[in-house]
Tab-separated table of C-alpha atoms in Angstrom:
chain	number	residue	atom	x	y	z
A	1	MET	CA	11.110	1.624	17.476
A	2	SER	CA	7.728	-0.350	16.997
A	3	VAL	CA	5.347	0.032	14.150
A	4	ALA	CA	2.969	0.931	16.786
A	5	GLU	CA	5.029	3.810	18.034
A	6	ARG	CA	5.993	5.004	14.244
A	7	LEU	CA	2.421	4.994	13.634
A	8	ALA	CA	1.538	7.318	16.659
A	9	ALA	CA	4.225	9.207	15.656
A	10	LEU	CA	3.076	9.821	12.411
A	11	GLY	CA	-0.030	10.583	13.980
A	12	LEU	CA	-1.272	7.638	11.554
A	13	SER	CA	-3.082	4.110	12.567
A	14	LEU	CA	-3.859	1.635	10.618
A	15	PRO	CA	-7.557	1.097	8.602
A	16	ALA	CA	-9.677	-2.344	9.004
A	17	VAL	CA	-9.018	-4.307	5.586
A	18	ALA	CA	-10.751	-2.596	2.535
A	19	ALA	CA	-13.821	-5.199	1.320
A	20	PRO	CA	-12.765	-6.632	-1.494
A	21	VAL	CA	-14.791	-5.919	-4.984
A	22	ALA	CA	-14.409	-8.590	-6.610
A	23	ALA	CA	-13.682	-12.715	-6.334
A	24	TYR	CA	-10.229	-12.685	-4.168
A	25	VAL	CA	-8.773	-12.241	-0.401
A	26	PRO	CA	-6.767	-8.762	0.857
A	27	ALA	CA	-4.200	-11.211	0.931
A	28	VAL	CA	-2.184	-14.721	1.261
A	29	ARG	CA	1.072	-16.230	2.271
A	30	SER	CA	3.646	-18.243	0.687
A	31	GLY	CA	6.031	-19.513	2.048
A	32	ALA	CA	8.235	-16.565	3.894
A	33	HIS	CA	6.322	-14.198	1.919
A	34	VAL	CA	2.658	-12.324	2.212
A	35	TRP	CA	1.680	-10.692	-1.027
A	36	THR	CA	-1.340	-8.524	-1.374
A	37	SER	CA	-4.075	-8.090	-3.803
A	38	GLY	CA	-4.243	-4.349	-5.144
A	39	GLN	CA	-5.085	-1.944	-2.768
A	40	LEU	CA	-6.912	1.458	-3.636
A	41	PRO	CA	-6.791	4.775	-1.646
A	42	PHE	CA	-10.001	3.724	0.259
A	43	VAL	CA	-10.599	6.298	3.569
A	44	ASP	CA	-13.552	4.841	5.696
A	45	GLY	CA	-15.053	2.155	2.933
A	46	ALA	CA	-14.984	5.185	0.252
A	47	LEU	CA	-12.736	6.468	-2.453
A	48	ALA	CA	-12.045	10.672	-1.420
A	49	VAL	CA	-11.440	11.520	-5.350
A	50	THR	CA	-11.248	9.267	-8.968
A	51	GLY	CA	-9.804	10.301	-12.115
A	52	LYS	CA	-6.974	10.175	-14.085
A	53	VAL	CA	-3.607	11.707	-12.614
A	54	GLY	CA	-2.125	14.642	-14.824
A	55	ALA	CA	-6.104	15.668	-16.102
A	56	ASP	CA	-8.405	15.499	-12.676
A	57	VAL	CA	-5.673	14.629	-10.173
A	58	ASP	CA	-2.894	16.931	-8.861
A	59	PRO	CA	0.466	14.724	-9.276
A	60	ASP	CA	0.639	15.588	-4.975
A	61	ALA	CA	-3.125	14.362	-4.025
A	62	ALA	CA	-2.316	11.507	-6.218
A	63	ALA	CA	1.053	10.939	-3.812
A	64	ASP	CA	-0.985	11.343	-1.138
A	65	LEU	CA	-3.145	8.919	-1.948
A	66	ALA	CA	-0.643	6.382	-2.799
A	67	ARG	CA	0.566	6.670	0.584
A	68	THR	CA	-2.761	5.740	1.651
A	69	ALA	CA	-2.961	2.608	-1.007
A	70	ALA	CA	-0.336	1.959	1.125
A	71	LEU	CA	-1.185	1.874	4.167
A	72	ASN	CA	-4.386	0.319	3.114
A	73	ALA	CA	-1.794	-2.788	2.211
A	74	LEU	CA	0.207	-3.008	5.195
A	75	ALA	CA	-3.325	-3.085	7.327
A	76	ALA	CA	-4.420	-6.404	4.467
A	77	VAL	CA	-0.760	-7.587	5.803
A	78	GLY	CA	-1.040	-7.206	9.247
A	79	ALA	CA	-4.552	-8.398	9.697
A	80	LEU	CA	-3.093	-12.106	8.039
A	81	LEU	CA	-0.583	-11.657	10.221
A	82	ALA	CA	-2.795	-11.512	13.261
A	83	GLN	CA	-5.509	-14.460	12.155
A	84	GLU	CA	-2.080	-16.718	11.274
A	85	GLU	CA	-0.544	-16.338	15.050
A	86	GLY	CA	-2.593	-14.691	16.830
A	87	GLY	CA	-2.775	-11.104	18.442
A	88	ASP	CA	-3.236	-7.567	17.057
A	89	PRO	CA	-2.828	-6.504	13.270
A	90	VAL	CA	-0.651	-3.498	14.260
A	91	ALA	CA	2.199	-5.459	16.297
A	92	ALA	CA	1.983	-8.121	13.971
A	93	LEU	CA	3.363	-5.779	11.680
A	94	ASP	CA	6.807	-5.935	13.822
A	95	ARG	CA	7.095	-9.051	12.014
A	96	VAL	CA	7.590	-7.738	8.767
A	97	ARG	CA	11.181	-8.616	7.848
A	98	ARG	CA	11.587	-6.316	4.834
A	99	VAL	CA	9.486	-5.234	2.345
A	100	VAL	CA	10.599	-6.916	-1.034
A	101	LYS	CA	8.287	-5.088	-4.317
A	102	VAL	CA	6.289	-2.783	-4.514
A	103	VAL	CA	4.224	-2.767	-7.450
A	104	GLY	CA	2.200	1.491	-8.021
A	105	PHE	CA	-0.437	1.627	-10.907
A	106	VAL	CA	-0.936	5.327	-11.742
A	107	ALA	CA	-4.096	5.422	-13.824
A	108	SER	CA	-2.741	8.312	-15.788
A	109	ALA	CA	-3.648	11.339	-18.289
A	110	PRO	CA	-2.293	10.195	-22.085
A	111	THR	CA	0.718	12.534	-21.767
A	112	PHE	CA	1.511	12.738	-17.442
A	113	THR	CA	5.037	10.918	-17.083
A	114	GLY	CA	5.061	11.342	-13.646
A	115	GLN	CA	4.173	7.966	-12.212
A	116	PRO	CA	7.951	7.671	-10.135
A	117	ALA	CA	7.267	10.552	-8.329
A	118	VAL	CA	3.347	9.457	-7.533
A	119	VAL	CA	4.689	6.323	-6.400
A	120	ASN	CA	6.738	7.709	-3.939
A	121	GLY	CA	4.307	8.549	-1.399
A	122	ALA	CA	3.997	4.615	-0.943
A	123	SER	CA	7.279	3.710	-0.563
A	124	LEU	CA	8.404	6.893	1.733
A	125	LEU	CA	5.221	5.911	4.022
A	126	LEU	CA	6.797	2.401	4.098
A	127	HIS	CA	10.281	3.215	5.213
A	128	GLU	CA	8.737	5.767	7.920
A	129	VAL	CA	5.899	2.953	8.933
A	130	LEU	CA	8.600	-0.082	8.599
A	131	GLY	CA	12.232	1.628	9.074
A	132	ASP	CA	14.955	-0.355	6.716
A	133	ALA	CA	12.079	-3.332	6.839
A	134	GLY	CA	10.354	-0.922	4.597
A	135	VAL	CA	13.160	-0.598	2.125
A	136	HIS	CA	11.899	-2.226	-1.050
A	137	ALA	CA	12.552	-2.443	-4.589
A	138	ARG	CA	9.288	-0.942	-6.886
A	139	SER	CA	7.876	-0.542	-10.047
A	140	ALA	CA	5.735	2.206	-11.251
A	141	VAL	CA	3.167	1.935	-14.063
A	142	GLY	CA	0.893	4.626	-16.057
A	143	VAL	CA	-2.762	2.624	-16.954
A	144	ALA	CA	-5.821	4.014	-18.817
A	145	VAL	CA	-7.747	3.604	-15.675
A	146	LEU	CA	-8.496	1.211	-12.442
A	147	PRO	CA	-11.463	-0.432	-10.928
A	148	LEU	CA	-13.452	2.549	-9.749
A	149	ASP	CA	-11.978	5.040	-11.505
A	150	ALA	CA	-9.402	5.396	-8.418
A	151	PRO	CA	-6.285	7.123	-9.416
A	152	VAL	CA	-3.606	4.697	-7.754
A	153	GLU	CA	-3.278	1.042	-6.958
A	154	VAL	CA	-0.529	-0.240	-4.541
A	155	GLU	CA	0.000	-3.880	-3.938
A	156	LEU	CA	3.161	-5.104	-1.738
A	157	VAL	CA	5.238	-8.274	-1.437
A	158	VAL	CA	6.628	-8.616	2.054
A	159	GLU	CA	8.823	-11.293	3.803
A	160	ALA	CA	7.436	-12.395	7.039
């Protein structure tokens, strides 16, 4: 099944790539790997929720935000691949051979220890969209604060 077919079955579409909030690009290639910058859970250019997971943000809601951030990271990968070789960003994602690594950052209340469950939102989305190519190594890191007071941030390394 293609990425486009999987996205349609999930009722999802690939969003526009979020504009960087500082001096960086959304994704770069090095050899066979594409590295994304950390992606926030922007929807239509805005954060729907801000704050700390375990205090201001429910962990289940944060997992949904991690899912959104992972979809934004896939958009950055697809856009870069389409720019390099032409074509549509969604179709370009069919060239992803494997998600190698996911790093998820969770802005956490001091006593919150459920970072792995939050970042599962990203991991599950990648598997749903990319199939076996979406299975990856991962780190889930609790941090004091993220840019724009986002609850989560996700970055990917993919082989393409």
